[in-house]
Amino acid sequence: MTEVLAREPLGRSIGFGERLAEALHRLDQEQFGTLPITGAVLPDGSPFPQSSDHFLYARAAVVAAGRDVYESVFHDPERFAPFTARQCEPLLYVHEEAFELVTGTEWDRLTRYDYESCSNADGWPELRG
């Protein structure tokens, strides 16, 4: 994917990074982030919670699954649950690596949306203060 994107004009890499950040930010919601990891339990048998990194990588897996899957989780949050057992961390770096291939320099841009876990104040109402 990185190589394909690197063959496109530089604006495509930048645009991909912006759209990815927005999609991840939109998924950054309590209803998804508080789901336990499917198929994992703690030694006492209780559900294994997602860490902030795990939640980010699960959101990336939802995005990688395509638009229909992505949109479906907003209509039925339980559709997000299987992605807690998946991760797609490499998707986070596609645009950065493509940018570096095209320019010879590292990605040094901030995207409009912060996609780190719990950065979407609208998705985590109790964090709004």
mmCIF file of N, CA and C in Angstrom:
data_model
loop_
_atom_site.group_PDB
_atom_site.id
_atom_site.type_symbol
_atom_site.label_atom_id
_atom_site.label_comp_id
_atom_site.label_asym_id
_atom_site.label_seq_id
_atom_site.Cartn_x
_atom_site.Cartn_y
_atom_site.Cartn_z
ATOM 1 N N MET A 1 0.825 -1.185 0.000
ATOM 2 C CA MET A 1 0.000 0.000 0.000
ATOM 3 C C MET A 1 0.876 1.258 0.000
ATOM 4 N N THR A 2 1.941 1.209 0.785
ATOM 5 C CA THR A 2 2.861 2.343 0.849
ATOM 6 C C THR A 2 3.466 2.629 -0.519
ATOM 7 N N GLU A 3 3.895 1.581 -1.201
ATOM 8 C CA GLU A 3 4.525 1.759 -2.509
ATOM 9 C C GLU A 3 3.540 2.309 -3.538
ATOM 10 N N VAL A 4 2.315 1.849 -3.482
ATOM 11 C CA VAL A 4 1.286 2.356 -4.393
ATOM 12 C C VAL A 4 1.056 3.837 -4.133
ATOM 13 N N LEU A 5 0.923 4.200 -2.881
ATOM 14 C CA LEU A 5 0.694 5.601 -2.516
ATOM 15 C C LEU A 5 1.897 6.477 -2.889
ATOM 16 N N ALA A 6 3.085 5.933 -2.772
ATOM 17 C CA ALA A 6 4.296 6.695 -3.104
ATOM 18 C C ALA A 6 4.411 6.986 -4.597
ATOM 19 N N ARG A 7 3.710 6.233 -5.421
ATOM 20 C CA ARG A 7 3.732 6.489 -6.870
ATOM 21 C C ARG A 7 2.757 7.598 -7.263
ATOM 22 N N GLU A 8 1.941 8.023 -6.333
ATOM 23 C CA GLU A 8 0.956 9.080 -6.573
ATOM 24 C C GLU A 8 1.577 10.446 -6.245
ATOM 25 N N PRO A 9 0.941 11.535 -6.650
ATOM 26 C CA PRO A 9 1.425 12.858 -6.258
ATOM 27 C C PRO A 9 1.470 12.966 -4.723
ATOM 28 N N LEU A 10 2.373 13.766 -4.234
ATOM 29 C CA LEU A 10 2.594 13.908 -2.793
ATOM 30 C C LEU A 10 1.311 14.239 -2.030
ATOM 31 N N GLY A 11 0.451 15.007 -2.641
ATOM 32 C CA GLY A 11 -0.804 15.379 -1.993
ATOM 33 C C GLY A 11 -1.656 14.175 -1.606
ATOM 34 N N ARG A 12 -1.503 13.087 -2.323
ATOM 35 C CA ARG A 12 -2.273 11.877 -1.988
ATOM 36 C C ARG A 12 -1.829 11.308 -0.645
ATOM 37 N N SER A 13 -0.527 11.306 -0.392
ATOM 38 C CA SER A 13 -0.026 10.812 0.897
ATOM 39 C C SER A 13 -0.532 11.694 2.031
ATOM 40 N N ILE A 14 -0.482 12.988 1.812
ATOM 41 C CA ILE A 14 -0.950 13.936 2.830
ATOM 42 C C ILE A 14 -2.452 13.759 3.036
ATOM 43 N N GLY A 15 -3.196 13.666 1.955
ATOM 44 C CA GLY A 15 -4.643 13.472 2.050
ATOM 45 C C GLY A 15 -5.002 12.160 2.731
ATOM 46 N N PHE A 16 -4.263 11.100 2.413
ATOM 47 C CA PHE A 16 -4.510 9.813 3.049
ATOM 48 C C PHE A 16 -4.306 9.936 4.557
ATOM 49 N N GLY A 17 -3.232 10.592 4.958
ATOM 50 C CA GLY A 17 -2.966 10.778 6.385
ATOM 51 C C GLY A 17 -4.078 11.553 7.078
ATOM 52 N N GLU A 18 -4.585 12.573 6.410
ATOM 53 C CA GLU A 18 -5.674 13.375 6.987
ATOM 54 C C GLU A 18 -6.964 12.564 7.105
ATOM 55 N N ARG A 19 -7.307 11.837 6.056
ATOM 56 C CA ARG A 19 -8.551 11.041 6.094
ATOM 57 C C ARG A 19 -8.447 9.909 7.111
ATOM 58 N N LEU A 20 -7.287 9.292 7.197
ATOM 59 C CA LEU A 20 -7.082 8.229 8.176
ATOM 60 C C LEU A 20 -7.225 8.781 9.592
ATOM 61 N N ALA A 21 -6.585 9.911 9.854
ATOM 62 C CA ALA A 21 -6.677 10.512 11.190
ATOM 63 C C ALA A 21 -8.116 10.842 11.546
ATOM 64 N N GLU A 22 -8.859 11.374 10.597
ATOM 65 C CA GLU A 22 -10.263 11.708 10.853
ATOM 66 C C GLU A 22 -11.082 10.449 11.136
ATOM 67 N N ALA A 23 -10.874 9.399 10.356
ATOM 68 C CA ALA A 23 -11.626 8.153 10.556
ATOM 69 C C ALA A 23 -11.308 7.549 11.921
ATOM 70 N N LEU A 24 -10.041 7.536 12.293
ATOM 71 C CA LEU A 24 -9.646 6.994 13.597
ATOM 72 C C LEU A 24 -10.204 7.843 14.736
ATOM 73 N N HIS A 25 -10.166 9.146 14.553
ATOM 74 C CA HIS A 25 -10.698 10.064 15.565
ATOM 75 C C HIS A 25 -12.197 9.832 15.761
ATOM 76 N N ARG A 26 -12.897 9.653 14.669
ATOM 77 C CA ARG A 26 -14.341 9.439 14.745
ATOM 78 C C ARG A 26 -14.675 8.146 15.495
ATOM 79 N N LEU A 27 -13.829 7.118 15.338
ATOM 80 C CA LEU A 27 -14.029 5.847 16.047
ATOM 81 C C LEU A 27 -13.611 5.915 17.513
ATOM 82 N N ASP A 28 -12.929 6.956 17.891
ATOM 83 C CA ASP A 28 -12.434 7.095 19.262
ATOM 84 C C ASP A 28 -13.601 7.465 20.181
ATOM 85 N N GLN A 29 -14.350 6.443 20.572
ATOM 86 C CA GLN A 29 -15.536 6.638 21.390
ATOM 87 C C GLN A 29 -15.558 5.630 22.532
ATOM 88 N N GLU A 30 -16.111 6.064 23.630
ATOM 89 C CA GLU A 30 -16.211 5.213 24.811
ATOM 90 C C GLU A 30 -16.924 3.897 24.505
ATOM 91 N N GLN A 31 -17.982 3.955 23.692
ATOM 92 C CA GLN A 31 -18.748 2.736 23.394
ATOM 93 C C GLN A 31 -17.900 1.657 22.735
ATOM 94 N N PHE A 32 -16.815 2.042 22.067
ATOM 95 C CA PHE A 32 -15.910 1.084 21.446
ATOM 96 C C PHE A 32 -14.694 0.808 22.332
ATOM 97 N N GLY A 33 -14.182 1.841 22.946
ATOM 98 C CA GLY A 33 -12.953 1.721 23.738
ATOM 99 C C GLY A 33 -13.116 0.958 25.032
ATOM 100 N N THR A 34 -14.332 0.858 25.527
ATOM 101 C CA THR A 34 -14.557 0.129 26.778
ATOM 102 C C THR A 34 -14.962 -1.327 26.542
ATOM 103 N N LEU A 35 -15.066 -1.737 25.280
ATOM 104 C CA LEU A 35 -15.333 -3.148 24.997
ATOM 105 C C LEU A 35 -14.109 -3.970 25.384
ATOM 106 N N PRO A 36 -14.311 -5.127 25.996
ATOM 107 C CA PRO A 36 -13.149 -5.967 26.309
ATOM 108 C C PRO A 36 -12.602 -6.622 25.041
ATOM 109 N N ILE A 37 -11.403 -7.142 25.133
ATOM 110 C CA ILE A 37 -10.789 -7.842 24.004
ATOM 111 C C ILE A 37 -11.505 -9.183 23.836
ATOM 112 N N THR A 38 -12.064 -9.395 22.675
ATOM 113 C CA THR A 38 -12.799 -10.626 22.379
ATOM 114 C C THR A 38 -11.888 -11.835 22.535
ATOM 115 N N GLY A 39 -12.345 -12.800 23.327
ATOM 116 C CA GLY A 39 -11.608 -14.045 23.493
ATOM 117 C C GLY A 39 -10.499 -13.999 24.519
ATOM 118 N N ALA A 40 -10.331 -12.878 25.207
ATOM 119 C CA ALA A 40 -9.262 -12.768 26.202
ATOM 120 C C ALA A 40 -9.867 -12.502 27.580
ATOM 121 N N VAL A 41 -9.332 -13.186 28.578
ATOM 122 C CA VAL A 41 -9.786 -12.975 29.952
ATOM 123 C C VAL A 41 -8.579 -12.848 30.878
ATOM 124 N N LEU A 42 -8.800 -12.173 31.971
ATOM 125 C CA LEU A 42 -7.776 -12.056 33.008
ATOM 126 C C LEU A 42 -7.731 -13.370 33.793
ATOM 127 N N PRO A 43 -6.674 -13.577 34.583
ATOM 128 C CA PRO A 43 -6.568 -14.832 35.348
ATOM 129 C C PRO A 43 -7.796 -15.136 36.224
ATOM 130 N N ASP A 44 -8.481 -14.108 36.675
ATOM 131 C CA ASP A 44 -9.670 -14.340 37.509
ATOM 132 C C ASP A 44 -10.927 -14.589 36.676
ATOM 133 N N GLY A 45 -10.771 -14.630 35.336
ATOM 134 C CA GLY A 45 -11.898 -14.903 34.458
ATOM 135 C C GLY A 45 -12.656 -13.678 34.000
ATOM 136 N N SER A 46 -12.288 -12.501 34.490
ATOM 137 C CA SER A 46 -12.979 -11.280 34.077
ATOM 138 C C SER A 46 -12.477 -10.830 32.705
ATOM 139 N N PRO A 47 -13.283 -10.019 32.007
ATOM 140 C CA PRO A 47 -12.896 -9.563 30.663
ATOM 141 C C PRO A 47 -11.568 -8.801 30.675
ATOM 142 N N PHE A 48 -10.798 -8.989 29.625
ATOM 143 C CA PHE A 48 -9.504 -8.310 29.467
ATOM 144 C C PHE A 48 -9.751 -6.984 28.760
ATOM 145 N N PRO A 49 -9.499 -5.857 29.428
ATOM 146 C CA PRO A 49 -9.776 -4.555 28.795
ATOM 147 C C PRO A 49 -8.735 -4.197 27.737
ATOM 148 N N GLN A 50 -9.142 -3.352 26.815
ATOM 149 C CA GLN A 50 -8.221 -2.835 25.818
ATOM 150 C C GLN A 50 -7.330 -1.767 26.448
ATOM 151 N N SER A 51 -6.066 -1.758 26.095
ATOM 152 C CA SER A 51 -5.195 -0.646 26.460
ATOM 153 C C SER A 51 -5.421 0.463 25.443
ATOM 154 N N SER A 52 -4.878 1.629 25.682
ATOM 155 C CA SER A 52 -5.050 2.722 24.721
ATOM 156 C C SER A 52 -4.393 2.375 23.381
ATOM 157 N N ASP A 53 -3.227 1.734 23.402
ATOM 158 C CA ASP A 53 -2.581 1.328 22.150
ATOM 159 C C ASP A 53 -3.405 0.260 21.440
ATOM 160 N N HIS A 54 -3.875 -0.715 22.193
ATOM 161 C CA HIS A 54 -4.671 -1.780 21.595
ATOM 162 C C HIS A 54 -5.924 -1.205 20.940
ATOM 163 N N PHE A 55 -6.565 -0.268 21.614
ATOM 164 C CA PHE A 55 -7.764 0.357 21.075
ATOM 165 C C PHE A 55 -7.456 1.092 19.773
ATOM 166 N N LEU A 56 -6.333 1.783 19.709
ATOM 167 C CA LEU A 56 -5.930 2.467 18.479
ATOM 168 C C LEU A 56 -5.737 1.458 17.346
ATOM 169 N N TYR A 57 -5.057 0.365 17.620
ATOM 170 C CA TYR A 57 -4.783 -0.630 16.579
ATOM 171 C C TYR A 57 -6.067 -1.349 16.154
ATOM 172 N N ALA A 58 -7.004 -1.536 17.083
ATOM 173 C CA ALA A 58 -8.306 -2.127 16.737
ATOM 174 C C ALA A 58 -9.089 -1.171 15.844
ATOM 175 N N ARG A 59 -9.038 0.138 16.144
ATOM 176 C CA ARG A 59 -9.705 1.117 15.282
ATOM 177 C C ARG A 59 -9.103 1.102 13.889
ATOM 178 N N ALA A 60 -7.783 0.948 13.807
ATOM 179 C CA ALA A 60 -7.125 0.863 12.492
ATOM 180 C C ALA A 60 -7.604 -0.381 11.741
ATOM 181 N N ALA A 61 -7.846 -1.474 12.450
ATOM 182 C CA ALA A 61 -8.355 -2.692 11.808
ATOM 183 C C ALA A 61 -9.754 -2.460 11.251
ATOM 184 N N VAL A 62 -10.575 -1.693 11.959
ATOM 185 C CA VAL A 62 -11.916 -1.367 11.459
ATOM 186 C C VAL A 62 -11.794 -0.555 10.173
ATOM 187 N N VAL A 63 -10.930 0.426 10.163
ATOM 188 C CA VAL A 63 -10.737 1.250 8.970
ATOM 189 C C VAL A 63 -10.239 0.381 7.805
ATOM 190 N N ALA A 64 -9.291 -0.493 8.087
ATOM 191 C CA ALA A 64 -8.732 -1.356 7.040
ATOM 192 C C ALA A 64 -9.772 -2.322 6.474
ATOM 193 N N ALA A 65 -10.804 -2.615 7.243
ATOM 194 C CA ALA A 65 -11.848 -3.544 6.791
ATOM 195 C C ALA A 65 -12.748 -2.931 5.724
ATOM 196 N N GLY A 66 -12.665 -1.628 5.531
ATOM 197 C CA GLY A 66 -13.429 -0.987 4.463
ATOM 198 C C GLY A 66 -14.574 -0.125 4.960
ATOM 199 N N ARG A 67 -15.058 0.691 4.052
ATOM 200 C CA ARG A 67 -16.088 1.686 4.367
ATOM 201 C C ARG A 67 -17.367 1.068 4.937
ATOM 202 N N ASP A 68 -17.857 -0.010 4.342
ATOM 203 C CA ASP A 68 -19.107 -0.604 4.824
ATOM 204 C C ASP A 68 -18.981 -1.077 6.266
ATOM 205 N N VAL A 69 -17.891 -1.751 6.571
ATOM 206 C CA VAL A 69 -17.663 -2.210 7.949
ATOM 207 C C VAL A 69 -17.503 -1.010 8.871
ATOM 208 N N TYR A 70 -16.707 -0.054 8.445
ATOM 209 C CA TYR A 70 -16.472 1.155 9.236
ATOM 210 C C TYR A 70 -17.794 1.832 9.599
ATOM 211 N N GLU A 71 -18.627 2.074 8.614
ATOM 212 C CA GLU A 71 -19.901 2.751 8.880
ATOM 213 C C GLU A 71 -20.844 1.894 9.718
ATOM 214 N N SER A 72 -20.759 0.584 9.560
ATOM 215 C CA SER A 72 -21.686 -0.300 10.280
ATOM 216 C C SER A 72 -21.488 -0.266 11.787
ATOM 217 N N VAL A 73 -20.269 -0.036 12.241
ATOM 218 C CA VAL A 73 -20.054 -0.054 13.697
ATOM 219 C C VAL A 73 -20.766 1.101 14.391
ATOM 220 N N PHE A 74 -21.008 2.185 13.683
ATOM 221 C CA PHE A 74 -21.708 3.317 14.289
ATOM 222 C C PHE A 74 -23.197 3.024 14.482
ATOM 223 N N HIS A 75 -23.715 2.111 13.664
ATOM 224 C CA HIS A 75 -25.121 1.731 13.777
ATOM 225 C C HIS A 75 -25.319 0.597 14.776
ATOM 226 N N ASP A 76 -24.270 -0.188 14.985
ATOM 227 C CA ASP A 76 -24.333 -1.315 15.909
ATOM 228 C C ASP A 76 -22.954 -1.482 16.551
ATOM 229 N N PRO A 77 -22.731 -0.851 17.708
ATOM 230 C CA PRO A 77 -21.412 -0.900 18.348
ATOM 231 C C PRO A 77 -20.867 -2.309 18.589
ATOM 232 N N GLU A 78 -21.741 -3.294 18.708
ATOM 233 C CA GLU A 78 -21.260 -4.668 18.899
ATOM 234 C C GLU A 78 -20.487 -5.174 17.684
ATOM 235 N N ARG A 79 -20.678 -4.526 16.530
ATOM 236 C CA ARG A 79 -19.914 -4.916 15.338
ATOM 237 C C ARG A 79 -18.438 -4.542 15.478
ATOM 238 N N PHE A 80 -18.137 -3.680 16.425
ATOM 239 C CA PHE A 80 -16.739 -3.326 16.691
ATOM 240 C C PHE A 80 -16.040 -4.445 17.462
ATOM 241 N N ALA A 81 -16.794 -5.187 18.273
ATOM 242 C CA ALA A 81 -16.228 -6.182 19.193
ATOM 243 C C ALA A 81 -15.224 -7.140 18.542
ATOM 244 N N PRO A 82 -15.498 -7.728 17.376
ATOM 245 C CA PRO A 82 -14.514 -8.650 16.792
ATOM 246 C C PRO A 82 -13.167 -7.985 16.494
ATOM 247 N N PHE A 83 -13.177 -6.689 16.276
ATOM 248 C CA PHE A 83 -11.931 -5.990 15.949
ATOM 249 C C PHE A 83 -11.045 -5.781 17.168
ATOM 250 N N THR A 84 -11.593 -6.001 18.362
ATOM 251 C CA THR A 84 -10.758 -5.906 19.558
ATOM 252 C C THR A 84 -9.750 -7.044 19.590
ATOM 253 N N ALA A 85 -10.012 -8.107 18.847
ATOM 254 C CA ALA A 85 -9.090 -9.236 18.768
ATOM 255 C C ALA A 85 -8.180 -9.125 17.542
ATOM 256 N N ARG A 86 -8.277 -8.025 16.819
ATOM 257 C CA ARG A 86 -7.452 -7.792 15.631
ATOM 258 C C ARG A 86 -6.666 -6.507 15.835
ATOM 259 N N GLN A 87 -5.619 -6.379 15.082
ATOM 260 C CA GLN A 87 -4.848 -5.146 15.130
ATOM 261 C C GLN A 87 -4.318 -4.847 13.745
ATOM 262 N N CYS A 88 -4.206 -3.565 13.437
ATOM 263 C CA CYS A 88 -3.681 -3.175 12.131
ATOM 264 C C CYS A 88 -2.774 -1.958 12.303
ATOM 265 N N GLU A 89 -1.828 -2.071 13.211
ATOM 266 C CA GLU A 89 -0.905 -0.968 13.475
ATOM 267 C C GLU A 89 -0.193 -0.469 12.213
ATOM 268 N N PRO A 90 0.228 -1.347 11.293
ATOM 269 C CA PRO A 90 0.955 -0.858 10.113
ATOM 270 C C PRO A 90 0.198 0.187 9.290
ATOM 271 N N LEU A 91 -1.131 0.168 9.324
ATOM 272 C CA LEU A 91 -1.900 1.160 8.575
ATOM 273 C C LEU A 91 -1.569 2.576 9.025
ATOM 274 N N LEU A 92 -1.197 2.735 10.278
ATOM 275 C CA LEU A 92 -0.901 4.060 10.832
ATOM 276 C C LEU A 92 0.311 4.723 10.175
ATOM 277 N N TYR A 93 1.145 3.935 9.534
ATOM 278 C CA TYR A 93 2.407 4.458 9.010
ATOM 279 C C TYR A 93 2.465 4.516 7.488
ATOM 280 N N VAL A 94 1.436 4.060 6.818
ATOM 281 C CA VAL A 94 1.448 4.005 5.350
ATOM 282 C C VAL A 94 1.732 5.377 4.748
ATOM 283 N N HIS A 95 0.995 6.393 5.148
ATOM 284 C CA HIS A 95 1.172 7.725 4.559
ATOM 285 C C HIS A 95 2.521 8.327 4.927
ATOM 286 N N GLU A 96 2.984 8.055 6.137
ATOM 287 C CA GLU A 96 4.288 8.585 6.559
ATOM 288 C C GLU A 96 5.417 7.960 5.747
ATOM 289 N N GLU A 97 5.338 6.649 5.548
ATOM 290 C CA GLU A 97 6.371 5.962 4.774
ATOM 291 C C GLU A 97 6.328 6.372 3.305
ATOM 292 N N ALA A 98 5.120 6.558 2.765
ATOM 293 C CA ALA A 98 4.998 7.008 1.376
ATOM 294 C C ALA A 98 5.570 8.419 1.234
ATOM 295 N N PHE A 99 5.260 9.276 2.180
ATOM 296 C CA PHE A 99 5.780 10.644 2.178
ATOM 297 C C PHE A 99 7.311 10.621 2.159
ATOM 298 N N GLU A 100 7.885 9.760 2.993
ATOM 299 C CA GLU A 100 9.342 9.675 3.069
ATOM 300 C C GLU A 100 9.935 9.141 1.764
ATOM 301 N N LEU A 101 9.272 8.177 1.136
ATOM 302 C CA LEU A 101 9.761 7.664 -0.151
ATOM 303 C C LEU A 101 9.751 8.749 -1.221
ATOM 304 N N VAL A 102 8.737 9.590 -1.211
ATOM 305 C CA VAL A 102 8.606 10.633 -2.232
ATOM 306 C C VAL A 102 9.554 11.794 -1.968
ATOM 307 N N THR A 103 9.642 12.218 -0.716
ATOM 308 C CA THR A 103 10.394 13.440 -0.401
ATOM 309 C C THR A 103 11.815 13.201 0.085
ATOM 310 N N GLY A 104 12.080 11.998 0.598
ATOM 311 C CA GLY A 104 13.387 11.736 1.196
ATOM 312 C C GLY A 104 13.506 12.300 2.598
ATOM 313 N N THR A 105 12.417 12.839 3.117
ATOM 314 C CA THR A 105 12.411 13.380 4.479
ATOM 315 C C THR A 105 11.293 12.716 5.285
ATOM 316 N N GLU A 106 11.429 12.771 6.593
ATOM 317 C CA GLU A 106 10.422 12.187 7.454
ATOM 318 C C GLU A 106 9.151 13.031 7.473
ATOM 319 N N TRP A 107 8.035 12.359 7.692
ATOM 320 C CA TRP A 107 6.744 13.030 7.879
ATOM 321 C C TRP A 107 6.874 13.924 9.113
ATOM 322 N N ASP A 108 6.627 15.206 8.956
ATOM 323 C CA ASP A 108 6.761 16.144 10.077
ATOM 324 C C ASP A 108 5.503 16.995 10.237
ATOM 325 N N ARG A 109 4.390 16.450 9.816
ATOM 326 C CA ARG A 109 3.140 17.192 9.806
ATOM 327 C C ARG A 109 2.240 16.727 10.940
ATOM 328 N N LEU A 110 1.428 17.634 11.416
ATOM 329 C CA LEU A 110 0.348 17.276 12.330
ATOM 330 C C LEU A 110 -0.927 17.207 11.509
ATOM 331 N N THR A 111 -1.735 16.204 11.751
ATOM 332 C CA THR A 111 -3.008 16.107 11.063
ATOM 333 C C THR A 111 -4.038 16.954 11.807
ATOM 334 N N ARG A 112 -5.088 17.282 11.119
ATOM 335 C CA ARG A 112 -6.141 18.109 11.717
ATOM 336 C C ARG A 112 -6.766 17.417 12.930
ATOM 337 N N TYR A 113 -6.916 16.091 12.849
ATOM 338 C CA TYR A 113 -7.533 15.325 13.928
ATOM 339 C C TYR A 113 -6.483 14.511 14.661
ATOM 340 N N ASP A 114 -6.559 14.545 15.981
ATOM 341 C CA ASP A 114 -5.712 13.706 16.823
ATOM 342 C C ASP A 114 -6.400 12.354 16.925
ATOM 343 N N TYR A 115 -5.696 11.293 16.646
ATOM 344 C CA TYR A 115 -6.321 9.972 16.676
ATOM 345 C C TYR A 115 -5.884 9.123 17.855
ATOM 346 N N GLU A 116 -5.073 9.682 18.734
ATOM 347 C CA GLU A 116 -4.693 8.906 19.912
ATOM 348 C C GLU A 116 -5.942 8.587 20.726
ATOM 349 N N SER A 117 -5.915 7.472 21.416
ATOM 350 C CA SER A 117 -7.073 7.039 22.192
ATOM 351 C C SER A 117 -7.453 8.068 23.241
ATOM 352 N N CYS A 118 -8.735 8.305 23.343
ATOM 353 C CA CYS A 118 -9.355 9.243 24.287
ATOM 354 C C CYS A 118 -9.095 10.707 23.946
ATOM 355 N N SER A 119 -8.728 10.992 22.697
ATOM 356 C CA SER A 119 -8.524 12.388 22.299
ATOM 357 C C SER A 119 -9.792 13.025 21.757
ATOM 358 N N ASN A 120 -10.798 12.218 21.439
ATOM 359 C CA ASN A 120 -12.061 12.720 20.911
ATOM 360 C C ASN A 120 -12.993 13.034 22.087
ATOM 361 N N ALA A 121 -13.020 14.286 22.491
ATOM 362 C CA ALA A 121 -13.826 14.687 23.641
ATOM 363 C C ALA A 121 -15.308 14.385 23.435
ATOM 364 N N ASP A 122 -15.770 14.462 22.199
ATOM 365 C CA ASP A 122 -17.186 14.145 21.933
ATOM 366 C C ASP A 122 -17.468 12.648 22.105
ATOM 367 N N GLY A 123 -16.459 11.821 21.922
ATOM 368 C CA GLY A 123 -16.632 10.383 22.050
ATOM 369 C C GLY A 123 -16.488 9.857 23.463
ATOM 370 N N TRP A 124 -15.915 10.693 24.318
ATOM 371 C CA TRP A 124 -15.689 10.320 25.715
ATOM 372 C C TRP A 124 -16.265 11.441 26.592
ATOM 373 N N PRO A 125 -17.591 11.490 26.741
ATOM 374 C CA PRO A 125 -18.246 12.600 27.427
ATOM 375 C C PRO A 125 -17.685 12.926 28.813
ATOM 376 N N GLU A 126 -17.312 11.909 29.584
ATOM 377 C CA GLU A 126 -16.816 12.189 30.942
ATOM 378 C C GLU A 126 -15.470 12.879 30.936
ATOM 379 N N LEU A 127 -14.771 12.869 29.799
ATOM 380 C CA LEU A 127 -13.470 13.528 29.716
ATOM 381 C C LEU A 127 -13.592 15.020 29.399
ATOM 382 N N ARG A 128 -14.782 15.455 29.049
ATOM 383 C CA ARG A 128 -14.979 16.863 28.697
ATOM 384 C C ARG A 128 -14.848 17.783 29.892
ATOM 385 N N GLY A 129 -14.939 17.212 31.065
ATOM 386 C CA GLY A 129 -14.745 18.018 32.273
ATOM 387 C C GLY A 129 -15.966 18.558 32.767
#
